[in-house]
Coordinates of C-alpha atoms in Angstrom, one line a residue:
Chain A
D1 CA 148.3 34.2 21.3
G2 CA 145.6 36.1 19.8
G3 CA 145.2 36.4 16.2
I4 CA 143.1 35.8 13.3
T5 CA 142.4 32.4 11.8
Q6 CA 141.5 31.7 8.3
S7 CA 140.3 28.3 6.8
P8 CA 140.8 26.3 4.9
K9 CA 144.2 27.3 3.6
Y10 CA 143.3 26.1 0.0
L11 CA 139.8 25.7 -1.3
F12 CA 138.5 24.5 -4.7
R13 CA 135.5 25.3 -6.3
K14 CA 133.5 23.8 -9.0
E15 CA 131.6 25.9 -11.6
G16 CA 128.0 27.0 -10.5
Q17 CA 129.0 26.2 -6.7
N18 CA 128.9 28.5 -3.6
V19 CA 131.7 28.1 -1.1
T20 CA 132.1 29.9 2.3
L21 CA 135.5 31.0 3.7
S22 CA 135.8 31.1 7.4
C23 CA 137.5 33.8 9.4
E24 CA 137.8 33.9 13.2
Q25 CA 139.4 36.2 15.4
N26 CA 140.1 36.3 19.3
L27 CA 141.6 39.9 19.5
N28 CA 138.1 41.5 20.7
H29 CA 138.1 43.5 17.7
D30 CA 135.0 45.1 16.6
A31 CA 135.7 45.7 13.0
M32 CA 136.5 43.0 10.3
Y33 CA 137.4 43.1 6.7
W34 CA 137.5 40.9 3.4
Y35 CA 139.9 41.5 0.9
R36 CA 140.7 39.9 -2.4
Q37 CA 144.3 39.9 -4.0
D38 CA 145.4 39.3 -7.5
P39 CA 148.9 39.4 -8.7
G40 CA 149.9 43.1 -9.4
Q41 CA 146.5 44.4 -8.1
G42 CA 147.0 45.1 -4.4
L43 CA 144.4 44.4 -2.0
R44 CA 140.9 45.3 -2.9
L45 CA 138.3 45.5 -0.4
I46 CA 135.1 43.3 -0.5
Y47 CA 133.1 43.7 2.5
Y48 CA 133.7 45.3 5.9
S49 CA 131.7 45.2 9.2
Q50 CA 132.2 47.8 12.1
I51 CA 129.9 46.1 14.3
V52 CA 127.8 42.7 15.0
N53 CA 124.9 42.3 12.6
D54 CA 126.1 45.2 10.4
F55 CA 128.3 45.3 7.2
Q56 CA 129.0 47.4 4.3
K57 CA 130.0 46.9 0.6
G58 CA 133.6 47.3 -0.3
D59 CA 134.8 48.3 -3.9
I60 CA 134.3 44.8 -5.4
A61 CA 131.2 43.1 -3.5
E62 CA 129.4 41.7 -6.6
G63 CA 129.2 38.1 -6.4
Y64 CA 130.1 37.9 -2.6
S65 CA 128.1 37.8 0.3
V66 CA 129.0 38.0 4.2
S67 CA 127.4 37.8 7.5
R68 CA 128.3 39.1 10.9
E69 CA 126.5 37.3 13.8
K70 CA 129.1 37.1 16.2
K71 CA 131.9 39.4 17.1
E72 CA 134.5 36.9 16.6
S73 CA 133.3 35.4 13.1
F74 CA 133.0 37.2 9.7
P75 CA 132.5 34.2 7.1
L76 CA 132.6 35.2 3.2
T77 CA 130.5 33.3 0.7
V78 CA 131.8 33.5 -2.8
T79 CA 128.6 32.8 -5.1
S80 CA 128.1 31.4 -8.3
A81 CA 127.5 35.0 -9.7
Q82 CA 131.4 35.8 -9.2
K83 CA 132.6 34.8 -12.6
N84 CA 136.3 35.1 -11.7
P85 CA 136.8 33.8 -8.1
T86 CA 140.4 32.4 -8.3
A87 CA 142.2 34.6 -6.1
F88 CA 143.9 34.8 -2.7
Y89 CA 141.3 35.9 0.2
L90 CA 142.4 37.9 3.2
C91 CA 140.6 38.6 6.3
A92 CA 141.5 41.5 8.7
S93 CA 140.3 43.0 12.0
S94 CA 141.1 46.0 13.7
I95 CA 140.2 48.2 16.9
F96 CA 137.5 50.9 15.3
G97 CA 139.5 53.9 14.5
G98 CA 141.4 55.3 11.2
N99 CA 144.8 55.4 13.2
Q100 CA 144.6 51.5 14.1
P101 CA 146.3 49.1 12.1
Q102 CA 144.6 46.2 10.6
H103 CA 145.8 42.6 11.6
F104 CA 145.5 39.9 8.9
G105 CA 145.1 36.2 8.7
D106 CA 147.2 34.0 6.6
G107 CA 144.8 34.1 3.9
T108 CA 142.6 31.2 1.8
R109 CA 143.8 30.4 -1.9
L110 CA 140.6 29.7 -4.0
S111 CA 140.9 27.9 -7.4
I112 CA 138.4 26.8 -9.8
L113 CA 138.4 23.1 -10.8
Chain B
A1 CA 138.4 59.1 -1.7
Q2 CA 142.1 58.4 -0.5
S3 CA 144.6 56.6 -2.6
V4 CA 148.1 55.4 -2.9
T5 CA 150.6 55.1 -5.6
Q6 CA 153.5 52.6 -5.4
L7 CA 155.7 52.8 -8.8
G8 CA 157.9 49.8 -9.9
S9 CA 156.2 46.6 -9.0
H10 CA 159.6 44.8 -8.9
V11 CA 162.6 46.1 -7.1
S12 CA 166.0 44.6 -6.9
V13 CA 168.4 45.5 -4.5
S14 CA 171.8 44.0 -3.6
E15 CA 172.5 42.5 -0.3
G16 CA 173.9 45.4 2.0
A17 CA 172.5 48.1 -0.2
L18 CA 170.1 50.8 0.7
V19 CA 166.3 49.7 0.3
L20 CA 164.1 52.5 -0.8
L21 CA 160.5 52.1 -1.6
R22 CA 158.4 55.1 -2.6
C23 CA 154.8 55.8 -1.5
N24 CA 152.7 59.0 -2.6
Y25 CA 149.4 59.4 -1.4
S26 CA 146.5 61.5 -2.3
S27 CA 144.1 62.5 0.7
S28 CA 141.7 65.6 1.5
V29 CA 142.4 65.2 5.2
P30 CA 145.5 64.6 7.1
P31 CA 146.1 61.0 6.6
Y32 CA 147.1 58.0 8.6
L33 CA 149.6 55.9 6.7
F34 CA 150.7 52.5 7.0
W35 CA 153.3 50.1 5.5
Y36 CA 153.0 46.3 5.5
V37 CA 155.1 43.2 4.5
Q38 CA 153.9 40.1 2.9
Y39 CA 155.9 36.8 2.6
P40 CA 154.8 34.2 0.2
N41 CA 151.4 32.6 0.9
Q42 CA 151.1 34.6 4.3
G43 CA 149.0 37.5 5.3
L44 CA 150.2 41.2 5.9
Q45 CA 152.5 42.1 8.7
L46 CA 152.7 45.5 9.8
L47 CA 155.9 47.3 9.5
L48 CA 155.2 50.8 10.8
K49 CA 152.5 53.5 10.8
Y50 CA 152.4 57.2 10.8
T51 CA 149.5 58.7 12.9
S52 CA 150.5 62.4 13.0
A53 CA 153.1 62.4 15.7
A54 CA 156.5 62.1 14.7
T55 CA 157.3 62.5 11.0
L56 CA 160.3 60.0 11.1
V57 CA 158.6 56.4 12.0
K58 CA 160.5 53.5 13.0
G59 CA 159.4 50.1 12.4
I60 CA 160.4 46.5 12.8
N61 CA 163.3 44.9 11.1
G62 CA 165.5 47.8 10.6
F63 CA 163.0 49.8 8.5
E64 CA 161.8 53.5 8.7
A65 CA 159.6 55.9 6.8
E66 CA 159.4 59.6 6.6
F67 CA 156.2 61.5 6.3
K68 CA 156.5 64.5 3.9
K69 CA 153.6 66.7 3.6
S70 CA 154.9 69.1 1.0
E71 CA 155.5 66.0 -1.2
T72 CA 152.6 63.7 -0.1
S73 CA 155.0 61.0 0.5
F74 CA 155.6 58.3 2.8
H75 CA 158.9 56.4 1.5
L76 CA 160.2 53.3 3.2
T77 CA 163.9 52.9 3.7
K78 CA 166.4 50.3 5.2
P79 CA 170.1 51.3 5.2
S80 CA 171.4 47.6 4.6
A81 CA 169.2 45.0 2.6
H82 CA 169.4 41.5 4.2
M83 CA 168.1 38.3 2.4
S84 CA 165.4 38.0 4.7
D85 CA 164.0 41.3 3.3
A86 CA 162.8 39.6 0.2
A87 CA 158.9 40.0 0.1
E88 CA 156.2 42.1 -1.1
Y89 CA 155.6 45.6 0.6
F90 CA 152.4 47.6 0.6
C91 CA 151.8 51.1 1.4
A92 CA 148.4 52.0 2.7
V93 CA 146.3 55.1 3.6
S94 CA 143.3 55.2 5.9
D95 CA 140.1 56.8 5.3
R96 CA 139.3 58.5 8.8
G97 CA 135.7 58.5 8.5
N98 CA 135.2 54.7 8.4
N99 CA 138.2 52.9 9.0
R100 CA 139.0 51.6 5.5
L101 CA 142.3 51.2 4.0
A102 CA 143.4 52.1 0.6
F103 CA 146.5 49.9 -0.8
G104 CA 149.0 50.5 -3.4
K105 CA 149.7 47.7 -5.8
G106 CA 152.7 46.7 -3.9
N107 CA 156.6 46.2 -4.7
Q108 CA 158.2 42.8 -4.8
V109 CA 161.6 43.1 -3.5
V110 CA 164.4 40.8 -4.6
V111 CA 167.6 40.8 -2.9
I112 CA 170.5 39.9 -4.9
P113 CA 173.6 38.3 -3.0

């Protein structure tokens, strides 16, 4: 079955440490997205990519970085510059086009030790 | 920029009663609208979408939503709540220009036996 795989499910970070969250899709989608979810805040867009080797900042990109070297993969790095990284992170993908729904992975929960 | 308002972060409904979740959007162009459901520690699953065809949209699990342009609304309903409907529900509007979704803050639905 096609889908989006996020790993790991749970991740712990020490102060001053960078961590990378993995997102892989086998849906052959062009567009991929990273969201951050905090209780009562809904989903906020961190970065998105509409094509390989290109990506754009979302609403809360500070302290995060991404790469898009392959169509199937869109890893997110949470850098030490992100002062409040504890959250649930969701990756999504879609066919390009505003009427196309986004498909979501099952998320990674990041916590600070 | 598009935006979505969902009022009432927590909604309690008795089993067998009507489920009504309200969504109002702000958009300068005809919107694409989506409802998603999220179960604990999982990603989002598409319930239904409006893409300028029929104004009454039927989705999965017995849910439906009606697009009302005059009221800038896209409320979600289900005639009879089931225990399995306990989850968080998000309304989202698409930015046609770049495939971005703007999410509401969500409604946590509790079903009372």
